[in-house]
mmCIF file of C-alpha atoms in Angstrom:
data_model
loop_
_atom_site.group_PDB
_atom_site.id
_atom_site.type_symbol
_atom_site.label_atom_id
_atom_site.label_comp_id
_atom_site.label_asym_id
_atom_site.label_seq_id
_atom_site.Cartn_x
_atom_site.Cartn_y
_atom_site.Cartn_z
ATOM 1 C CA MET A 196 101.905 73.890 112.294
ATOM 2 C CA ALA A 197 100.547 76.539 110.031
ATOM 3 C CA ARG A 198 99.407 75.505 106.606
ATOM 4 C CA PHE A 199 102.079 77.577 104.854
ATOM 5 C CA HIS A 200 105.498 78.316 106.323
ATOM 6 C CA GLY A 201 109.159 79.035 105.686
ATOM 7 C CA LEU A 202 110.470 80.885 102.623
ATOM 8 C CA ILE A 203 108.011 81.451 99.784
ATOM 9 C CA PRO A 204 109.652 83.644 97.131
ATOM 10 C CA PRO A 205 107.246 86.101 95.309
ATOM 11 C CA VAL A 206 108.291 85.063 91.813
ATOM 12 C CA PRO A 207 108.611 87.715 89.095
ATOM 13 C CA THR A 208 106.700 87.306 85.859
ATOM 14 C CA ILE A 209 109.316 86.502 83.239
ATOM 15 C CA VAL A 210 108.570 88.121 79.885
ATOM 16 C CA ASP A 211 110.436 88.499 76.506
ATOM 17 C CA GLU A 212 111.218 91.763 74.665
ATOM 18 C CA LYS A 213 107.726 91.643 73.123
ATOM 19 C CA ASN A 214 106.017 91.491 76.523
ATOM 20 C CA GLN A 215 104.997 87.911 76.033
ATOM 21 C CA ILE A 216 105.134 85.336 78.906
ATOM 22 C CA ASP A 217 108.449 83.506 78.745
ATOM 23 C CA THR A 218 107.683 79.955 79.592
ATOM 24 C CA GLU A 219 111.326 78.743 79.320
ATOM 25 C CA GLY A 220 112.550 81.575 81.499
ATOM 26 C CA THR A 221 109.763 80.822 84.042
ATOM 27 C CA LYS A 222 110.899 77.159 84.101
ATOM 28 C CA VAL A 223 114.467 78.224 84.816
ATOM 29 C CA VAL A 224 113.366 80.223 87.877
ATOM 30 C CA ILE A 225 110.987 77.585 89.211
ATOM 31 C CA ASP A 226 113.478 74.731 88.897
ATOM 32 C CA GLN A 227 116.325 76.642 90.452
ATOM 33 C CA LEU A 228 114.271 77.904 93.391
ATOM 34 C CA ILE A 229 112.866 74.473 94.105
ATOM 35 C CA ASP A 230 116.355 72.995 93.919
ATOM 36 C CA GLU A 231 117.463 75.602 96.504
ATOM 37 C CA GLY A 232 114.861 74.179 98.885
ATOM 38 C CA VAL A 233 112.227 76.880 99.091
ATOM 39 C CA ASN A 234 108.985 76.034 100.959
ATOM 40 C CA GLY A 235 106.617 77.224 98.251
ATOM 41 C CA LEU A 236 106.260 79.727 95.413
ATOM 42 C CA LEU A 237 104.005 82.704 95.004
ATOM 43 C CA PHE A 238 103.041 84.003 91.568
ATOM 44 C CA LEU A 239 101.291 87.216 90.540
ATOM 45 C CA GLY A 240 102.187 89.290 93.601
ATOM 46 C CA THR A 241 103.704 92.724 93.368
ATOM 47 C CA LEU A 242 106.882 91.346 91.718
ATOM 48 C CA GLY A 243 104.612 89.371 89.390
ATOM 49 C CA GLU A 244 103.583 92.751 87.910
ATOM 50 C CA PHE A 245 99.902 91.686 88.119
ATOM 51 C CA THR A 246 98.687 95.206 87.681
ATOM 52 C CA GLN A 247 100.344 95.397 84.251
ATOM 53 C CA LEU A 248 98.687 92.148 83.083
ATOM 54 C CA SER A 249 95.256 91.559 81.573
ATOM 55 C CA MET A 250 92.937 89.032 83.130
ATOM 56 C CA ASP A 251 93.726 86.439 80.384
ATOM 57 C CA GLU A 252 97.455 87.045 80.898
ATOM 58 C CA ARG A 253 97.097 86.487 84.688
ATOM 59 C CA LYS A 254 95.325 83.246 84.007
ATOM 60 C CA LYS A 255 98.017 82.166 81.680
ATOM 61 C CA VAL A 256 100.809 82.879 84.097
ATOM 62 C CA ALA A 257 98.893 80.906 86.785
ATOM 63 C CA GLU A 258 98.404 77.975 84.470
ATOM 64 C CA ILE A 259 102.082 77.900 83.415
ATOM 65 C CA ALA A 260 103.173 78.100 87.060
ATOM 66 C CA ILE A 261 100.972 75.181 88.133
ATOM 67 C CA GLU A 262 102.062 73.071 85.242
ATOM 68 C CA LEU A 263 105.851 73.765 85.720
ATOM 69 C CA VAL A 264 105.863 73.355 89.478
ATOM 70 C CA ASP A 265 103.980 70.034 89.067
ATOM 71 C CA GLY A 266 103.211 69.567 92.679
ATOM 72 C CA ARG A 267 106.789 69.802 93.963
ATOM 73 C CA VAL A 268 106.021 72.654 96.357
ATOM 74 C CA PRO A 269 102.878 74.582 97.364
ATOM 75 C CA VAL A 270 101.787 77.280 94.848
ATOM 76 C CA ILE A 271 99.997 80.431 95.872
ATOM 77 C CA ILE A 272 98.413 82.619 93.171
ATOM 78 C CA GLY A 273 97.800 86.335 93.543
ATOM 79 C CA THR A 274 94.165 87.019 92.683
ATOM 80 C CA GLY A 275 93.677 90.466 94.057
ATOM 81 C CA SER A 276 91.826 93.234 92.165
ATOM 82 C CA THR A 277 90.027 96.530 92.675
ATOM 83 C CA ASN A 278 87.005 94.661 91.282
ATOM 84 C CA THR A 279 85.521 92.068 93.598
ATOM 85 C CA ARG A 280 83.891 90.233 90.699
ATOM 86 C CA GLU A 281 87.178 89.933 88.847
ATOM 87 C CA ALA A 282 88.977 88.767 92.058
ATOM 88 C CA ILE A 283 86.366 85.994 92.463
ATOM 89 C CA ARG A 284 86.775 84.916 88.805
ATOM 90 C CA LEU A 285 90.639 84.787 89.121
ATOM 91 C CA SER A 286 90.307 82.928 92.464
ATOM 92 C CA SER A 287 87.888 80.429 90.933
ATOM 93 C CA HIS A 288 90.321 79.879 88.059
ATOM 94 C CA SER A 289 93.164 79.271 90.493
ATOM 95 C CA GLU A 290 91.087 76.705 92.358
ATOM 96 C CA THR A 291 90.188 75.010 89.073
ATOM 97 C CA ILE A 292 93.789 74.642 87.898
ATOM 98 C CA GLY A 293 95.015 73.188 91.159
ATOM 99 C CA ALA A 294 96.641 76.007 93.143
ATOM 100 C CA ASP A 295 97.281 75.362 96.825
ATOM 101 C CA GLY A 296 96.183 78.828 97.890
ATOM 102 C CA ILE A 297 95.435 82.387 96.858
ATOM 103 C CA ILE A 298 96.729 85.689 98.114
ATOM 104 C CA VAL A 299 94.445 88.755 97.864
ATOM 105 C CA ILE A 300 95.615 92.297 98.272
ATOM 106 C CA ASN A 301 92.973 94.696 99.451
ATOM 107 C CA PRO A 302 91.445 96.996 96.713
ATOM 108 C CA TYR A 303 93.628 100.010 95.991
ATOM 109 C CA TYR A 304 92.950 103.505 94.618
ATOM 110 C CA THR A 305 89.670 103.993 96.402
ATOM 111 C CA PRO A 306 89.771 103.540 100.221
ATOM 112 C CA LEU A 307 86.994 101.303 101.552
ATOM 113 C CA SER A 308 84.997 101.469 104.711
ATOM 114 C CA GLU A 309 85.522 98.479 107.011
ATOM 115 C CA GLU A 310 82.004 97.251 106.071
ATOM 116 C CA HIS A 311 82.874 97.247 102.342
ATOM 117 C CA LEU A 312 86.266 95.735 102.897
ATOM 118 C CA LEU A 313 84.697 92.940 104.973
ATOM 119 C CA TYR A 314 82.184 92.323 102.195
ATOM 120 C CA HIS A 315 84.985 92.142 99.581
ATOM 121 C CA TYR A 316 86.932 89.456 101.435
ATOM 122 C CA GLU A 317 83.807 87.563 102.517
ATOM 123 C CA SER A 318 82.628 87.474 98.923
ATOM 124 C CA ILE A 319 85.882 85.820 97.832
ATOM 125 C CA GLY A 320 86.506 83.614 100.797
ATOM 126 C CA ASN A 321 82.978 82.243 101.096
ATOM 127 C CA THR A 322 82.864 81.492 97.314
ATOM 128 C CA ILE A 323 86.332 79.772 96.964
ATOM 129 C CA GLY A 324 87.364 76.720 98.867
ATOM 130 C CA LEU A 325 91.149 77.481 98.698
ATOM 131 C CA PRO A 326 93.086 78.822 101.613
ATOM 132 C CA LEU A 327 93.207 82.583 101.279
ATOM 133 C CA LEU A 328 96.182 84.664 102.419
ATOM 134 C CA LEU A 329 95.705 88.383 103.062
ATOM 135 C CA TYR A 330 98.168 90.721 101.472
ATOM 136 C CA ASN A 331 98.755 93.911 103.480
ATOM 137 C CA PHE A 332 100.945 96.438 101.679
ATOM 138 C CA PRO A 333 99.706 99.905 102.851
ATOM 139 C CA ALA A 334 102.572 101.782 101.199
ATOM 140 C CA PHE A 335 101.090 100.607 97.799
ATOM 141 C CA THR A 336 97.340 100.322 98.566
ATOM 142 C CA GLY A 337 97.008 103.363 100.744
ATOM 143 C CA GLN A 338 94.987 101.436 103.262
ATOM 144 C CA ASP A 339 96.223 99.305 106.160
ATOM 145 C CA LEU A 340 94.704 96.023 107.251
ATOM 146 C CA ASN A 341 94.923 96.593 110.950
ATOM 147 C CA PRO A 342 95.125 93.698 113.422
ATOM 148 C CA ASN A 343 91.632 94.224 114.819
ATOM 149 C CA PHE A 344 90.138 94.031 111.314
ATOM 150 C CA ILE A 345 92.249 90.960 110.479
ATOM 151 C CA LYS A 346 90.924 89.240 113.528
ATOM 152 C CA LYS A 347 87.334 90.029 112.433
ATOM 153 C CA LEU A 348 88.044 88.651 108.995
ATOM 154 C CA VAL A 349 89.571 85.440 110.344
ATOM 155 C CA GLU A 350 86.543 84.879 112.565
ATOM 156 C CA LYS A 351 84.067 85.520 109.737
ATOM 157 C CA VAL A 352 85.749 83.792 106.848
ATOM 158 C CA PRO A 353 87.046 80.242 107.602
ATOM 159 C CA THR A 354 89.128 80.001 104.368
ATOM 160 C CA ILE A 355 91.439 82.829 105.499
ATOM 161 C CA ALA A 356 94.661 81.038 106.249
ATOM 162 C CA GLY A 357 97.282 83.702 106.821
ATOM 163 C CA ILE A 358 98.837 87.028 105.843
ATOM 164 C CA LYS A 359 101.760 88.517 104.088
ATOM 165 C CA ASP A 360 102.456 91.705 106.098
ATOM 166 C CA THR A 361 104.534 94.083 104.064
ATOM 167 C CA VAL A 362 104.862 96.907 106.606
ATOM 168 C CA GLU A 363 107.608 99.181 107.772
ATOM 169 C CA SER A 364 107.008 98.561 111.464
ATOM 170 C CA VAL A 365 107.592 95.125 112.936
ATOM 171 C CA ALA A 366 105.142 96.259 115.646
ATOM 172 C CA HIS A 367 102.351 95.628 113.226
ATOM 173 C CA ILE A 368 103.446 92.016 112.690
ATOM 174 C CA ARG A 369 103.723 91.639 116.431
ATOM 175 C CA GLU A 370 100.154 92.825 116.958
ATOM 176 C CA VAL A 371 98.868 90.405 114.299
ATOM 177 C CA LEU A 372 100.649 87.611 116.073
ATOM 178 C CA LEU A 373 99.269 88.632 119.550
ATOM 179 C CA GLN A 374 95.728 89.334 118.417
ATOM 180 C CA VAL A 375 95.163 86.759 115.675
ATOM 181 C CA LYS A 376 97.693 83.909 115.707
ATOM 182 C CA LYS A 377 97.567 83.570 119.494
ATOM 183 C CA GLU A 378 93.966 82.312 119.121
ATOM 184 C CA HIS A 379 94.294 80.832 115.638
ATOM 185 C CA GLN A 380 97.502 78.765 115.656
ATOM 186 C CA ASP A 381 97.157 77.596 112.072
ATOM 187 C CA PHE A 382 97.000 81.181 110.797
ATOM 188 C CA SER A 383 100.299 81.799 108.883
ATOM 189 C CA VAL A 384 102.033 85.075 109.453
ATOM 190 C CA PHE A 385 104.694 86.078 106.927
ATOM 191 C CA CYS A 386 106.797 89.214 106.742
ATOM 192 C CA GLY A 387 107.202 90.916 103.348
ATOM 193 C CA TYR A 388 110.493 92.662 104.036
ATOM 194 C CA ASP A 389 113.724 90.625 104.275
ATOM 195 C CA ASP A 390 115.042 92.394 107.355
ATOM 196 C CA HIS A 391 111.851 91.500 109.251
ATOM 197 C CA LEU A 392 112.288 87.808 108.994
ATOM 198 C CA LEU A 393 114.210 87.184 112.225
ATOM 199 C CA PRO A 394 111.907 89.453 114.276
ATOM 200 C CA THR A 395 108.926 87.711 112.797
ATOM 201 C CA LEU A 396 110.230 84.290 113.666
ATOM 202 C CA THR A 397 111.217 85.229 117.214
ATOM 203 C CA ALA A 398 107.734 86.704 117.837
ATOM 204 C CA GLY A 399 106.109 83.477 116.667
ATOM 205 C CA GLY A 400 105.593 84.035 113.003
ATOM 206 C CA ASP A 401 105.943 81.455 110.179
ATOM 207 C CA GLY A 402 108.358 82.824 107.683
ATOM 208 C CA GLY A 403 108.902 85.310 104.885
ATOM 209 C CA ILE A 404 107.568 86.100 101.415
ATOM 210 C CA CYS A 405 110.611 88.175 100.569
ATOM 211 C CA ALA A 406 112.022 89.372 97.271
ATOM 212 C CA SER A 407 115.585 88.252 98.115
ATOM 213 C CA GLY A 408 114.248 84.666 98.049
ATOM 214 C CA ASN A 409 114.508 84.955 94.252
ATOM 215 C CA PHE A 410 118.207 85.681 94.050
ATOM 216 C CA VAL A 411 119.790 84.771 97.431
ATOM 217 C CA PRO A 412 117.368 82.219 98.868
ATOM 218 C CA HIS A 413 120.173 80.593 100.851
ATOM 219 C CA LEU A 414 120.227 83.599 103.233
ATOM 220 C CA ALA A 415 116.583 83.237 104.367
ATOM 221 C CA LEU A 416 116.728 79.463 104.263
ATOM 222 C CA GLY A 417 119.908 79.567 106.348
ATOM 223 C CA LEU A 418 118.304 81.867 108.870
ATOM 224 C CA LEU A 419 115.251 79.547 109.072
ATOM 225 C CA GLU A 420 117.516 76.572 109.665
ATOM 226 C CA ALA A 421 119.569 78.364 112.259
ATOM 227 C CA PHE A 422 116.428 79.498 114.079
ATOM 228 C CA LYS A 423 115.148 75.892 114.036
ATOM 229 C CA ASN A 424 118.465 74.627 115.448
ATOM 230 C CA GLN A 425 118.611 77.589 117.935
ATOM 231 C CA ASP A 426 122.069 78.469 116.546
ATOM 232 C CA PHE A 427 122.284 82.094 117.777
ATOM 233 C CA GLN A 428 125.584 83.025 115.994
ATOM 234 C CA GLN A 429 124.326 81.749 112.659
ATOM 235 C CA MET A 430 121.015 83.547 113.070
ATOM 236 C CA VAL A 431 122.707 86.860 113.728
ATOM 237 C CA GLU A 432 125.089 86.429 110.777
ATOM 238 C CA TYR A 433 122.212 85.640 108.335
ATOM 239 C CA HIS A 434 120.126 88.406 109.772
ATOM 240 C CA GLN A 435 122.877 91.016 109.427
ATOM 241 C CA ARG A 436 123.227 90.081 105.726
ATOM 242 C CA LEU A 437 119.515 90.242 105.128
ATOM 243 C CA LEU A 438 119.434 93.730 106.776
ATOM 244 C CA THR A 439 121.465 95.145 103.902
ATOM 245 C CA ILE A 440 119.163 93.947 101.116
ATOM 246 C CA PRO A 441 116.305 96.509 101.200
ATOM 247 C CA GLN A 442 118.648 99.284 100.013
ATOM 248 C CA ILE A 443 118.528 97.844 96.521
ATOM 249 C CA TYR A 444 114.736 98.329 96.368
ATOM 250 C CA ASN A 445 115.277 102.099 96.313
ATOM 251 C CA LEU A 446 117.106 101.923 92.964
ATOM 252 C CA ASP A 447 113.890 102.142 91.018
ATOM 253 C CA THR A 448 110.104 102.259 91.428
ATOM 254 C CA PRO A 449 108.575 99.772 90.806
ATOM 255 C CA PHE A 450 111.472 97.484 91.601
ATOM 256 C CA ALA A 451 110.658 94.303 89.625
ATOM 257 C CA ASN A 452 113.459 95.330 87.223
ATOM 258 C CA VAL A 453 115.969 95.496 90.088
ATOM 259 C CA ILE A 454 114.955 92.000 91.249
ATOM 260 C CA LYS A 455 115.145 90.523 87.784
ATOM 261 C CA GLU A 456 118.621 92.025 87.270
ATOM 262 C CA ALA A 457 119.743 90.642 90.661
ATOM 263 C CA MET A 458 118.476 87.231 89.642
ATOM 264 C CA LYS A 459 120.560 87.422 86.439
ATOM 265 C CA LEU A 460 123.571 88.445 88.425
ATOM 266 C CA SER A 461 123.059 85.485 90.702
ATOM 267 C CA GLY A 462 123.450 83.185 87.700
ATOM 268 C CA MET A 463 119.831 82.698 86.478
ATOM 269 C CA GLU A 464 119.728 82.694 82.661
ATOM 270 C CA ILE A 465 116.550 84.743 82.281
ATOM 271 C CA PRO A 466 115.616 87.912 80.433
ATOM 272 C CA ALA A 467 115.118 91.048 82.703
ATOM 273 C CA HIS A 468 112.458 92.692 80.674
ATOM 274 C CA VAL A 469 109.580 94.352 82.645
ATOM 275 C CA LEU A 470 106.067 95.340 81.612
ATOM 276 C CA PRO A 471 105.145 98.946 80.707
ATOM 277 C CA PRO A 472 104.798 101.545 81.997
ATOM 278 C CA ALA A 473 107.970 100.275 83.805
ATOM 279 C CA ARG A 474 111.250 99.974 81.888
ATOM 280 C CA SER A 475 114.253 97.839 82.169
ATOM 281 C CA LEU A 476 116.923 99.028 84.650
ATOM 282 C CA THR A 477 119.255 101.626 83.137
ATOM 283 C CA GLU A 478 122.929 100.805 82.756
ATOM 284 C CA SER A 479 123.853 103.322 85.495
ATOM 285 C CA LYS A 480 121.411 101.691 87.886
ATOM 286 C CA LYS A 481 122.737 98.287 86.929
ATOM 287 C CA THR A 482 126.222 99.481 87.937
ATOM 288 C CA GLU A 483 124.862 100.722 91.290
ATOM 289 C CA LEU A 484 123.150 97.387 91.860
ATOM 290 C CA ILE A 485 126.362 95.516 91.200
ATOM 291 C CA GLU A 486 128.189 97.799 93.572
ATOM 292 C CA VAL A 487 125.698 97.231 96.382
ATOM 293 C CA LEU A 488 125.709 93.430 95.876
ATOM 294 C CA GLN A 489 129.529 93.303 95.814
ATOM 295 C CA GLY A 490 129.686 95.580 98.867
ATOM 296 C CA ILE A 491 127.503 93.314 100.970
ATOM 297 C CA GLU A 492 129.034 90.183 99.468
ATOM 298 C CA LEU A 493 125.785 88.389 98.717
ATOM 299 C CA PHE A 494 127.502 86.543 95.938
ATOM 300 C CA SER A 495 130.339 87.003 93.429
ATOM 301 C CA VAL A 496 129.266 89.517 90.810
ATOM 302 C CA LYS A 497 131.248 89.556 87.603
#
């Protein structure tokens, strides 16, 4: 079995009205998700608003996460940066505090040649002993990690343990599975979009690192269980409900505010503040969110 598998929610960074890390709110999220039965937790990914945090703040979030999870589930920390030296420092910090793995998005803003991109990942992976997951999100980075390149990386850097593939086309995930996982069975392949979970599993993938895992984890967990039990009817029912979720991500950009509001609506007692330049969801968009969630009957919204 791959080192990481199942549902690993990409946990938002919980902050108060003064943009300070909210430890109590973070504890609420962690405890509830672990109680729901998730297979791990990822911090400081896109929903973790890592680009709006200083290096010291990122270290603080990682430290709080490790302390509060307390070994109950695997913890993966996002350590990506446009700066290779910073990514190495953040990765080293994660290793020192006891993270189970790191996830590294490719540098954004300036596209890199394959040679430079290889050097970036080799520099991190050959310095740090932790399992490293690649994070492919071309819509945000402007540069795709194509399957051929991923295969080269896996063969050159032994610590690379998997990928979160946040792509519009399931074909990309399929090619990663065919070209990489077919030869490296312990390489974990996760989808980033909720509606790709079933196709990823049926093609031989390992699970999802999906935003909905923060507010309706029972849907992805139910699908995973139905897949394991080969319960076709249940698989289809969970898949059809997951298909409807991505429409809420269009309510705002970036959408961390949408997810935090959805978490509050699901019953989590947390603040929904986000870090600047983003702002909290407007009242009109909150109304739209409620209408969508009610329409697809994810849970009872008051």
